[in-house]
Amino acid sequence: MAADWDVKINSAVHKELRALPEAAREEAFDLIQDLARDPFPPDLAIPLRRNNRVYRQYFGADKFRLIYRVNHQHRTVEVFRARPRRTAYQGLRNP
């Protein structure tokens, strides 16, 4: 099945992914690949308050967050955070 959405990974996310434990990093890569098929998986993609274009997904036994922005018009998904829960939302203002 061909990818329906173009997934872009913010440059800072590469560094964040390298800092994750191996099992969590592998799970994050799987989630990112899945975003190309469906950026809104039921019960997994949760929209952030105050911005209906930004979503989060839990991974790594709910210890980590993948945060991404969806552009419906261009059918793109931009992953811009892959962090532990405690720091995932710091400095995040109306992305």
mmCIF file of N, CA, C and O in Angstrom:
data_model
loop_
_atom_site.group_PDB
_atom_site.id
_atom_site.type_symbol
_atom_site.label_atom_id
_atom_site.label_comp_id
_atom_site.label_asym_id
_atom_site.label_seq_id
_atom_site.Cartn_x
_atom_site.Cartn_y
_atom_site.Cartn_z
ATOM 1 N N MET A 1 0.846 -1.192 0.000
ATOM 2 C CA MET A 1 0.000 0.000 0.000
ATOM 3 C C MET A 1 0.882 1.242 0.000
ATOM 4 O O MET A 1 1.792 1.375 0.792
ATOM 5 N N ALA A 2 0.617 2.145 -0.904
ATOM 6 C CA ALA A 2 1.396 3.370 -1.012
ATOM 7 C C ALA A 2 1.043 4.329 0.123
ATOM 8 O O ALA A 2 -0.066 4.325 0.635
ATOM 9 N N ALA A 3 2.029 5.139 0.489
ATOM 10 C CA ALA A 3 1.806 6.135 1.534
ATOM 11 C C ALA A 3 0.880 7.228 1.008
ATOM 12 O O ALA A 3 1.054 7.719 -0.102
ATOM 13 N N ASP A 4 -0.087 7.584 1.794
ATOM 14 C CA ASP A 4 -1.033 8.622 1.412
ATOM 15 C C ASP A 4 -0.591 9.999 1.890
ATOM 16 O O ASP A 4 -1.035 11.004 1.373
ATOM 17 N N TRP A 5 0.243 10.040 2.927
ATOM 18 C CA TRP A 5 0.674 11.296 3.527
ATOM 19 C C TRP A 5 2.199 11.388 3.440
ATOM 20 O O TRP A 5 2.905 10.403 3.600
ATOM 21 N N ASP A 6 2.694 12.599 3.236
ATOM 22 C CA ASP A 6 4.131 12.854 3.221
ATOM 23 C C ASP A 6 4.555 13.194 4.651
ATOM 24 O O ASP A 6 4.055 14.161 5.234
ATOM 25 N N VAL A 7 5.452 12.403 5.216
ATOM 26 C CA VAL A 7 5.895 12.617 6.592
ATOM 27 C C VAL A 7 7.269 13.274 6.582
ATOM 28 O O VAL A 7 8.203 12.787 5.940
ATOM 29 N N LYS A 8 7.369 14.392 7.297
ATOM 30 C CA LYS A 8 8.628 15.121 7.425
ATOM 31 C C LYS A 8 9.028 15.084 8.897
ATOM 32 O O LYS A 8 8.185 15.247 9.771
ATOM 33 N N ILE A 9 10.316 14.893 9.119
ATOM 34 C CA ILE A 9 10.822 14.839 10.491
ATOM 35 C C ILE A 9 11.693 16.064 10.720
ATOM 36 O O ILE A 9 12.698 16.258 10.029
ATOM 37 N N ASN A 10 11.293 16.883 11.676
ATOM 38 C CA ASN A 10 12.041 18.070 12.048
ATOM 39 C C ASN A 10 13.467 17.657 12.424
ATOM 40 O O ASN A 10 13.681 16.613 13.025
ATOM 41 N N SER A 11 14.457 18.469 12.088
ATOM 42 C CA SER A 11 15.862 18.111 12.338
ATOM 43 C C SER A 11 16.159 17.852 13.814
ATOM 44 O O SER A 11 16.964 16.982 14.148
ATOM 45 N N ALA A 12 15.503 18.573 14.707
ATOM 46 C CA ALA A 12 15.738 18.360 16.142
ATOM 47 C C ALA A 12 15.242 16.992 16.600
ATOM 48 O O ALA A 12 15.767 16.426 17.563
ATOM 49 N N VAL A 13 14.269 16.442 15.911
ATOM 50 C CA VAL A 13 13.707 15.147 16.294
ATOM 51 C C VAL A 13 14.735 14.041 16.105
ATOM 52 O O VAL A 13 14.770 13.083 16.885
ATOM 53 N N HIS A 14 15.600 14.149 15.113
ATOM 54 C CA HIS A 14 16.636 13.128 14.915
ATOM 55 C C HIS A 14 17.498 12.995 16.167
ATOM 56 O O HIS A 14 17.794 11.887 16.616
ATOM 57 N N LYS A 15 17.869 14.117 16.747
ATOM 58 C CA LYS A 15 18.669 14.114 17.975
ATOM 59 C C LYS A 15 17.856 13.540 19.140
ATOM 60 O O LYS A 15 18.370 12.742 19.936
ATOM 61 N N GLU A 16 16.586 13.932 19.227
ATOM 62 C CA GLU A 16 15.732 13.420 20.305
ATOM 63 C C GLU A 16 15.562 11.907 20.192
ATOM 64 O O GLU A 16 15.584 11.201 21.210
ATOM 65 N N LEU A 17 15.422 11.405 18.978
ATOM 66 C CA LEU A 17 15.265 9.966 18.783
ATOM 67 C C LEU A 17 16.521 9.207 19.195
ATOM 68 O O LEU A 17 16.439 8.140 19.807
ATOM 69 N N ARG A 18 17.687 9.751 18.880
ATOM 70 C CA ARG A 18 18.947 9.087 19.268
ATOM 71 C C ARG A 18 19.094 9.001 20.782
ATOM 72 O O ARG A 18 19.744 8.087 21.288
ATOM 73 N N ALA A 19 18.503 9.944 21.506
ATOM 74 C CA ALA A 19 18.616 9.969 22.963
ATOM 75 C C ALA A 19 17.667 8.987 23.655
ATOM 76 O O ALA A 19 17.817 8.730 24.849
ATOM 77 N N LEU A 20 16.711 8.422 22.930
ATOM 78 C CA LEU A 20 15.734 7.506 23.521
ATOM 79 C C LEU A 20 16.336 6.125 23.729
ATOM 80 O O LEU A 20 17.247 5.722 22.993
ATOM 81 N N PRO A 21 15.814 5.370 24.702
ATOM 82 C CA PRO A 21 16.216 3.968 24.819
ATOM 83 C C PRO A 21 15.885 3.218 23.527
ATOM 84 O O PRO A 21 14.944 3.584 22.811
ATOM 85 N N GLU A 22 16.656 2.190 23.216
ATOM 86 C CA GLU A 22 16.520 1.501 21.936
ATOM 87 C C GLU A 22 15.098 1.020 21.656
ATOM 88 O O GLU A 22 14.567 1.214 20.562
ATOM 89 N N ALA A 23 14.449 0.384 22.624
ATOM 90 C CA ALA A 23 13.089 -0.140 22.409
ATOM 91 C C ALA A 23 12.112 0.995 22.105
ATOM 92 O O ALA A 23 11.268 0.876 21.208
ATOM 93 N N ALA A 24 12.230 2.108 22.816
ATOM 94 C CA ALA A 24 11.345 3.257 22.576
ATOM 95 C C ALA A 24 11.640 3.876 21.213
ATOM 96 O O ALA A 24 10.719 4.288 20.503
ATOM 97 N N ARG A 25 12.920 3.937 20.849
ATOM 98 C CA ARG A 25 13.304 4.497 19.547
ATOM 99 C C ARG A 25 12.697 3.665 18.414
ATOM 100 O O ARG A 25 12.137 4.209 17.462
ATOM 101 N N GLU A 26 12.767 2.347 18.520
ATOM 102 C CA GLU A 26 12.194 1.472 17.497
ATOM 103 C C GLU A 26 10.677 1.652 17.409
ATOM 104 O O GLU A 26 10.115 1.694 16.314
ATOM 105 N N GLU A 27 10.030 1.782 18.562
ATOM 106 C CA GLU A 27 8.581 2.009 18.572
ATOM 107 C C GLU A 27 8.242 3.353 17.929
ATOM 108 O O GLU A 27 7.276 3.468 17.170
ATOM 109 N N ALA A 28 9.057 4.382 18.203
ATOM 110 C CA ALA A 28 8.835 5.702 17.599
ATOM 111 C C ALA A 28 8.977 5.629 16.085
ATOM 112 O O ALA A 28 8.163 6.199 15.359
ATOM 113 N N PHE A 29 9.981 4.916 15.593
ATOM 114 C CA PHE A 29 10.151 4.773 14.143
ATOM 115 C C PHE A 29 8.955 4.074 13.519
ATOM 116 O O PHE A 29 8.496 4.453 12.442
ATOM 117 N N ASP A 30 8.431 3.060 14.189
ATOM 118 C CA ASP A 30 7.236 2.367 13.686
ATOM 119 C C ASP A 30 6.046 3.325 13.617
ATOM 120 O O ASP A 30 5.300 3.330 12.638
ATOM 121 N N LEU A 31 5.868 4.136 14.664
ATOM 122 C CA LEU A 31 4.767 5.107 14.668
ATOM 123 C C LEU A 31 4.913 6.110 13.533
ATOM 124 O O LEU A 31 3.935 6.452 12.865
ATOM 125 N N ILE A 32 6.135 6.574 13.314
ATOM 126 C CA ILE A 32 6.378 7.556 12.255
ATOM 127 C C ILE A 32 6.053 6.956 10.890
ATOM 128 O O ILE A 32 5.421 7.605 10.057
ATOM 129 N N GLN A 33 6.448 5.711 10.676
ATOM 130 C CA GLN A 33 6.113 5.045 9.409
ATOM 131 C C GLN A 33 4.606 4.901 9.253
ATOM 132 O O GLN A 33 4.062 5.082 8.167
ATOM 133 N N ASP A 34 3.924 4.585 10.344
ATOM 134 C CA ASP A 34 2.464 4.435 10.304
ATOM 135 C C ASP A 34 1.753 5.753 9.988
ATOM 136 O O ASP A 34 0.656 5.745 9.421
ATOM 137 N N LEU A 35 2.367 6.881 10.353
ATOM 138 C CA LEU A 35 1.754 8.180 10.074
ATOM 139 C C LEU A 35 1.565 8.415 8.580
ATOM 140 O O LEU A 35 0.648 9.120 8.173
ATOM 141 N N ALA A 36 2.421 7.819 7.762
ATOM 142 C CA ALA A 36 2.301 7.983 6.308
ATOM 143 C C ALA A 36 1.015 7.342 5.784
ATOM 144 O O ALA A 36 0.454 7.796 4.791
ATOM 145 N N ARG A 37 0.557 6.307 6.454
ATOM 146 C CA ARG A 37 -0.688 5.648 6.054
ATOM 147 C C ARG A 37 -1.904 6.297 6.696
ATOM 148 O O ARG A 37 -2.942 6.456 6.058
ATOM 149 N N ASP A 38 -1.780 6.649 7.976
ATOM 150 C CA ASP A 38 -2.917 7.204 8.702
ATOM 151 C C ASP A 38 -2.428 8.039 9.880
ATOM 152 O O ASP A 38 -2.036 7.476 10.905
ATOM 153 N N PRO A 39 -2.437 9.361 9.771
ATOM 154 C CA PRO A 39 -1.988 10.198 10.888
ATOM 155 C C PRO A 39 -3.013 10.306 12.022
ATOM 156 O O PRO A 39 -2.745 10.937 13.033
ATOM 157 N N PHE A 40 -4.175 9.661 11.856
ATOM 158 C CA PHE A 40 -5.232 9.748 12.865
ATOM 159 C C PHE A 40 -5.696 8.360 13.315
ATOM 160 O O PHE A 40 -6.891 8.058 13.254
ATOM 161 N N PRO A 41 -4.801 7.502 13.779
ATOM 162 C CA PRO A 41 -5.260 6.178 14.198
ATOM 163 C C PRO A 41 -6.216 6.296 15.385
ATOM 164 O O PRO A 41 -5.953 7.062 16.322
ATOM 165 N N PRO A 42 -7.333 5.572 15.336
ATOM 166 C CA PRO A 42 -8.322 5.662 16.424
ATOM 167 C C PRO A 42 -7.700 5.327 17.777
ATOM 168 O O PRO A 42 -6.912 4.397 17.896
ATOM 169 N N ASP A 43 -8.054 6.113 18.772
ATOM 170 C CA ASP A 43 -7.613 5.928 20.156
ATOM 171 C C ASP A 43 -6.118 6.146 20.369
ATOM 172 O O ASP A 43 -5.628 5.958 21.472
ATOM 173 N N LEU A 44 -5.369 6.511 19.341
ATOM 174 C CA LEU A 44 -3.936 6.761 19.509
ATOM 175 C C LEU A 44 -3.581 8.220 19.262
ATOM 176 O O LEU A 44 -2.807 8.801 20.000
ATOM 177 N N ALA A 45 -4.119 8.805 18.208
ATOM 178 C CA ALA A 45 -3.832 10.199 17.873
ATOM 179 C C ALA A 45 -4.769 11.093 18.674
ATOM 180 O O ALA A 45 -5.968 11.082 18.475
ATOM 181 N N ILE A 46 -4.196 11.862 19.567
ATOM 182 C CA ILE A 46 -4.983 12.733 20.428
ATOM 183 C C ILE A 46 -4.658 14.179 20.081
ATOM 184 O O ILE A 46 -3.498 14.585 20.151
ATOM 185 N N PRO A 47 -5.655 14.968 19.658
ATOM 186 C CA PRO A 47 -5.366 16.365 19.328
ATOM 187 C C PRO A 47 -5.017 17.158 20.582
ATOM 188 O O PRO A 47 -5.588 16.933 21.649
ATOM 189 N N LEU A 48 -4.070 18.072 20.454
ATOM 190 C CA LEU A 48 -3.724 18.940 21.575
ATOM 191 C C LEU A 48 -4.778 20.020 21.722
ATOM 192 O O LEU A 48 -5.358 20.475 20.738
ATOM 193 N N ARG A 49 -5.001 20.436 22.924
ATOM 194 C CA ARG A 49 -5.945 21.524 23.159
ATOM 195 C C ARG A 49 -5.445 22.788 22.498
ATOM 196 O O ARG A 49 -4.254 23.028 22.410
ATOM 197 N N ARG A 50 -6.342 23.598 22.052
ATOM 198 C CA ARG A 50 -6.075 24.906 21.433
ATOM 199 C C ARG A 50 -5.480 24.826 20.035
ATOM 200 O O ARG A 50 -5.169 25.853 19.453
ATOM 201 N N ASN A 51 -5.252 23.621 19.518
ATOM 202 C CA ASN A 51 -4.742 23.527 18.150
ATOM 203 C C ASN A 51 -5.177 22.194 17.564
ATOM 204 O O ASN A 51 -4.622 21.160 17.902
ATOM 205 N N ASN A 52 -6.148 22.226 16.661
ATOM 206 C CA ASN A 52 -6.684 20.986 16.122
ATOM 207 C C ASN A 52 -5.838 20.407 14.996
ATOM 208 O O ASN A 52 -6.208 19.411 14.412
ATOM 209 N N ARG A 53 -4.689 21.020 14.695
ATOM 210 C CA ARG A 53 -3.786 20.472 13.678
ATOM 211 C C ARG A 53 -2.613 19.733 14.302
ATOM 212 O O ARG A 53 -1.811 19.139 13.595
ATOM 213 N N VAL A 54 -2.467 19.788 15.622
ATOM 214 C CA VAL A 54 -1.338 19.169 16.305
ATOM 215 C C VAL A 54 -1.855 17.996 17.137
ATOM 216 O O VAL A 54 -2.824 18.125 17.877
ATOM 217 N N TYR A 55 -1.156 16.857 16.998
ATOM 218 C CA TYR A 55 -1.573 15.626 17.658
ATOM 219 C C TYR A 55 -0.416 15.039 18.434
ATOM 220 O O TYR A 55 0.753 15.349 18.186
ATOM 221 N N ARG A 56 -0.753 14.162 19.362
ATOM 222 C CA ARG A 56 0.268 13.443 20.119
ATOM 223 C C ARG A 56 -0.090 11.963 20.118
ATOM 224 O O ARG A 56 -1.260 11.589 20.014
ATOM 225 N N GLN A 57 0.947 11.166 20.228
ATOM 226 C CA GLN A 57 0.771 9.734 20.413
ATOM 227 C C GLN A 57 1.724 9.300 21.516
ATOM 228 O O GLN A 57 2.850 9.788 21.599
ATOM 229 N N TYR A 58 1.249 8.414 22.357
ATOM 230 C CA TYR A 58 2.078 7.855 23.416
ATOM 231 C C TYR A 58 2.857 6.672 22.859
ATOM 232 O O TYR A 58 2.364 5.954 21.989
ATOM 233 N N PHE A 59 4.061 6.468 23.382
ATOM 234 C CA PHE A 59 4.813 5.258 23.057
ATOM 235 C C PHE A 59 5.783 4.963 24.188
ATOM 236 O O PHE A 59 5.925 5.759 25.108
ATOM 237 N N GLY A 60 6.419 3.804 24.128
ATOM 238 C CA GLY A 60 7.353 3.426 25.190
ATOM 239 C C GLY A 60 6.656 3.274 26.519
ATOM 240 O O GLY A 60 7.060 3.893 27.492
ATOM 241 N N ALA A 61 5.602 2.455 26.554
ATOM 242 C CA ALA A 61 4.822 2.227 27.784
ATOM 243 C C ALA A 61 4.293 3.544 28.348
ATOM 244 O O ALA A 61 4.295 3.757 29.559
ATOM 245 N N ASP A 62 3.879 4.441 27.458
ATOM 246 C CA ASP A 62 3.314 5.750 27.809
ATOM 247 C C ASP A 62 4.300 6.692 28.484
ATOM 248 O O ASP A 62 3.909 7.702 29.059
ATOM 249 N N LYS A 63 5.591 6.409 28.391
ATOM 250 C CA LYS A 63 6.591 7.284 28.997
ATOM 251 C C LYS A 63 7.050 8.385 28.045
ATOM 252 O O LYS A 63 7.656 9.353 28.465
ATOM 253 N N PHE A 64 6.769 8.214 26.756
ATOM 254 C CA PHE A 64 7.252 9.146 25.742
ATOM 255 C C PHE A 64 6.099 9.654 24.890
ATOM 256 O O PHE A 64 5.047 9.033 24.814
ATOM 257 N N ARG A 65 6.332 10.814 24.209
ATOM 258 C CA ARG A 65 5.319 11.409 23.358
ATOM 259 C C ARG A 65 5.910 11.728 21.989
ATOM 260 O O ARG A 65 7.021 12.257 21.892
ATOM 261 N N LEU A 66 5.151 11.409 20.967
ATOM 262 C CA LEU A 66 5.453 11.820 19.604
ATOM 263 C C LEU A 66 4.439 12.907 19.278
ATOM 264 O O LEU A 66 3.237 12.678 19.355
ATOM 265 N N ILE A 67 4.916 14.103 18.960
ATOM 266 C CA ILE A 67 4.019 15.231 18.694
ATOM 267 C C ILE A 67 4.237 15.672 17.253
ATOM 268 O O ILE A 67 5.379 15.843 16.812
ATOM 269 N N TYR A 68 3.128 15.838 16.538
ATOM 270 C CA TYR A 68 3.231 16.153 15.117
ATOM 271 C C TYR A 68 2.107 17.072 14.673
ATOM 272 O O TYR A 68 1.051 17.136 15.266
ATOM 273 N N ARG A 69 2.385 17.789 13.586
ATOM 274 C CA ARG A 69 1.455 18.751 13.001
ATOM 275 C C ARG A 69 0.956 18.181 11.678
ATOM 276 O O ARG A 69 1.732 17.635 10.892
ATOM 277 N N VAL A 70 -0.336 18.335 11.421
ATOM 278 C CA VAL A 70 -0.943 17.814 10.202
ATOM 279 C C VAL A 70 -1.429 18.980 9.335
ATOM 280 O O VAL A 70 -2.106 19.876 9.822
ATOM 281 N N ASN A 71 -1.056 18.948 8.063
ATOM 282 C CA ASN A 71 -1.544 19.919 7.095
ATOM 283 C C ASN A 71 -2.444 19.152 6.130
ATOM 284 O O ASN A 71 -1.958 18.422 5.256
ATOM 285 N N HIS A 72 -3.740 19.290 6.296
ATOM 286 C CA HIS A 72 -4.701 18.553 5.475
ATOM 287 C C HIS A 72 -4.623 18.952 4.000
ATOM 288 O O HIS A 72 -4.745 18.100 3.122
ATOM 289 N N GLN A 73 -4.446 20.227 3.748
ATOM 290 C CA GLN A 73 -4.433 20.714 2.369
ATOM 291 C C GLN A 73 -3.296 20.094 1.556
ATOM 292 O O GLN A 73 -3.483 19.697 0.413
ATOM 293 N N HIS A 74 -2.103 20.011 2.152
ATOM 294 C CA HIS A 74 -0.944 19.461 1.446
ATOM 295 C C HIS A 74 -0.708 17.989 1.764
ATOM 296 O O HIS A 74 0.242 17.406 1.224
ATOM 297 N N ARG A 75 -1.533 17.423 2.641
ATOM 298 C CA ARG A 75 -1.401 16.023 3.061
ATOM 299 C C ARG A 75 0.007 15.725 3.567
ATOM 300 O O ARG A 75 0.660 14.779 3.153
ATOM 301 N N THR A 76 0.459 16.597 4.479
ATOM 302 C CA THR A 76 1.773 16.410 5.083
ATOM 303 C C THR A 76 1.632 16.269 6.593
ATOM 304 O O THR A 76 0.704 16.803 7.203
ATOM 305 N N VAL A 77 2.574 15.561 7.160
ATOM 306 C CA VAL A 77 2.676 15.379 8.605
ATOM 307 C C VAL A 77 4.093 15.779 8.984
ATOM 308 O O VAL A 77 5.057 15.262 8.404
ATOM 309 N N GLU A 78 4.239 16.712 9.913
ATOM 310 C CA GLU A 78 5.558 17.117 10.388
ATOM 311 C C GLU A 78 5.725 16.678 11.832
ATOM 312 O O GLU A 78 5.038 17.173 12.730
ATOM 313 N N VAL A 79 6.641 15.758 12.050
ATOM 314 C CA VAL A 79 6.961 15.310 13.409
ATOM 315 C C VAL A 79 7.958 16.310 13.973
ATOM 316 O O VAL A 79 9.010 16.543 13.383
ATOM 317 N N PHE A 80 7.607 16.937 15.118
ATOM 318 C CA PHE A 80 8.528 17.927 15.668
ATOM 319 C C PHE A 80 8.901 17.697 17.120
ATOM 320 O O PHE A 80 9.682 18.463 17.687
ATOM 321 N N ARG A 81 8.421 16.621 17.727
ATOM 322 C CA ARG A 81 8.852 16.249 19.078
ATOM 323 C C ARG A 81 8.801 14.738 19.240
ATOM 324 O O ARG A 81 7.853 14.093 18.806
ATOM 325 N N ALA A 82 9.809 14.190 19.892
ATOM 326 C CA ALA A 82 9.836 12.783 20.306
ATOM 327 C C ALA A 82 10.607 12.779 21.619
ATOM 328 O O ALA A 82 11.827 12.625 21.633
ATOM 329 N N ARG A 83 9.880 12.984 22.696
ATOM 330 C CA ARG A 83 10.523 13.221 23.995
ATOM 331 C C ARG A 83 9.841 12.454 25.120
ATOM 332 O O ARG A 83 8.703 12.025 24.978
ATOM 333 N N PRO A 84 10.533 12.391 26.259
ATOM 334 C CA PRO A 84 9.867 11.871 27.454
ATOM 335 C C PRO A 84 8.681 12.768 27.808
ATOM 336 O O PRO A 84 8.683 13.975 27.535
ATOM 337 N N ARG A 85 7.676 12.179 28.407
ATOM 338 C CA ARG A 85 6.447 12.900 28.739
ATOM 339 C C ARG A 85 6.725 14.171 29.530
ATOM 340 O O ARG A 85 6.119 15.216 29.280
ATOM 341 N N ARG A 86 7.642 14.118 30.469
ATOM 342 C CA ARG A 86 7.862 15.269 31.358
ATOM 343 C C ARG A 86 8.397 16.500 30.634
ATOM 344 O O ARG A 86 8.241 17.619 31.114
ATOM 345 N N THR A 87 9.027 16.323 29.470
ATOM 346 C CA THR A 87 9.563 17.476 28.741
ATOM 347 C C THR A 87 8.898 17.691 27.378
ATOM 348 O O THR A 87 9.201 18.675 26.707
ATOM 349 N N ALA A 88 8.012 16.823 26.983
ATOM 350 C CA ALA A 88 7.426 16.872 25.630
ATOM 351 C C ALA A 88 6.668 18.162 25.367
ATOM 352 O O ALA A 88 6.653 18.648 24.234
ATOM 353 N N TYR A 89 6.040 18.729 26.390
ATOM 354 C CA TYR A 89 5.192 19.895 26.173
ATOM 355 C C TYR A 89 5.837 21.207 26.580
ATOM 356 O O TYR A 89 5.242 22.273 26.420
ATOM 357 N N GLN A 90 7.059 21.152 27.102
ATOM 358 C CA GLN A 90 7.736 22.380 27.551
ATOM 359 C C GLN A 90 7.999 23.298 26.366
ATOM 360 O O GLN A 90 8.512 22.891 25.345
ATOM 361 N N GLY A 91 7.620 24.547 26.510
ATOM 362 C CA GLY A 91 7.856 25.548 25.480
ATOM 363 C C GLY A 91 6.978 25.401 24.257
ATOM 364 O O GLY A 91 7.175 26.081 23.263
ATOM 365 N N LEU A 92 5.988 24.533 24.327
ATOM 366 C CA LEU A 92 5.096 24.309 23.196
ATOM 367 C C LEU A 92 3.958 25.305 23.266
ATOM 368 O O LEU A 92 3.091 25.230 24.120
ATOM 369 N N ARG A 93 4.003 26.272 22.368
ATOM 370 C CA ARG A 93 2.979 27.313 22.348
ATOM 371 C C ARG A 93 2.398 27.412 20.968
ATOM 372 O O ARG A 93 3.083 27.804 20.021
ATOM 373 N N ASN A 94 1.167 27.039 20.851
ATOM 374 C CA ASN A 94 0.418 27.170 19.594
ATOM 375 C C ASN A 94 1.289 26.875 18.368
ATOM 376 O O ASN A 94 1.497 27.729 17.521
ATOM 377 N N PRO A 95 1.843 25.647 18.303
ATOM 378 C CA PRO A 95 2.774 25.312 17.216
ATOM 379 C C PRO A 95 2.138 25.364 15.845
ATOM 380 O O PRO A 95 0.996 25.185 15.654
#
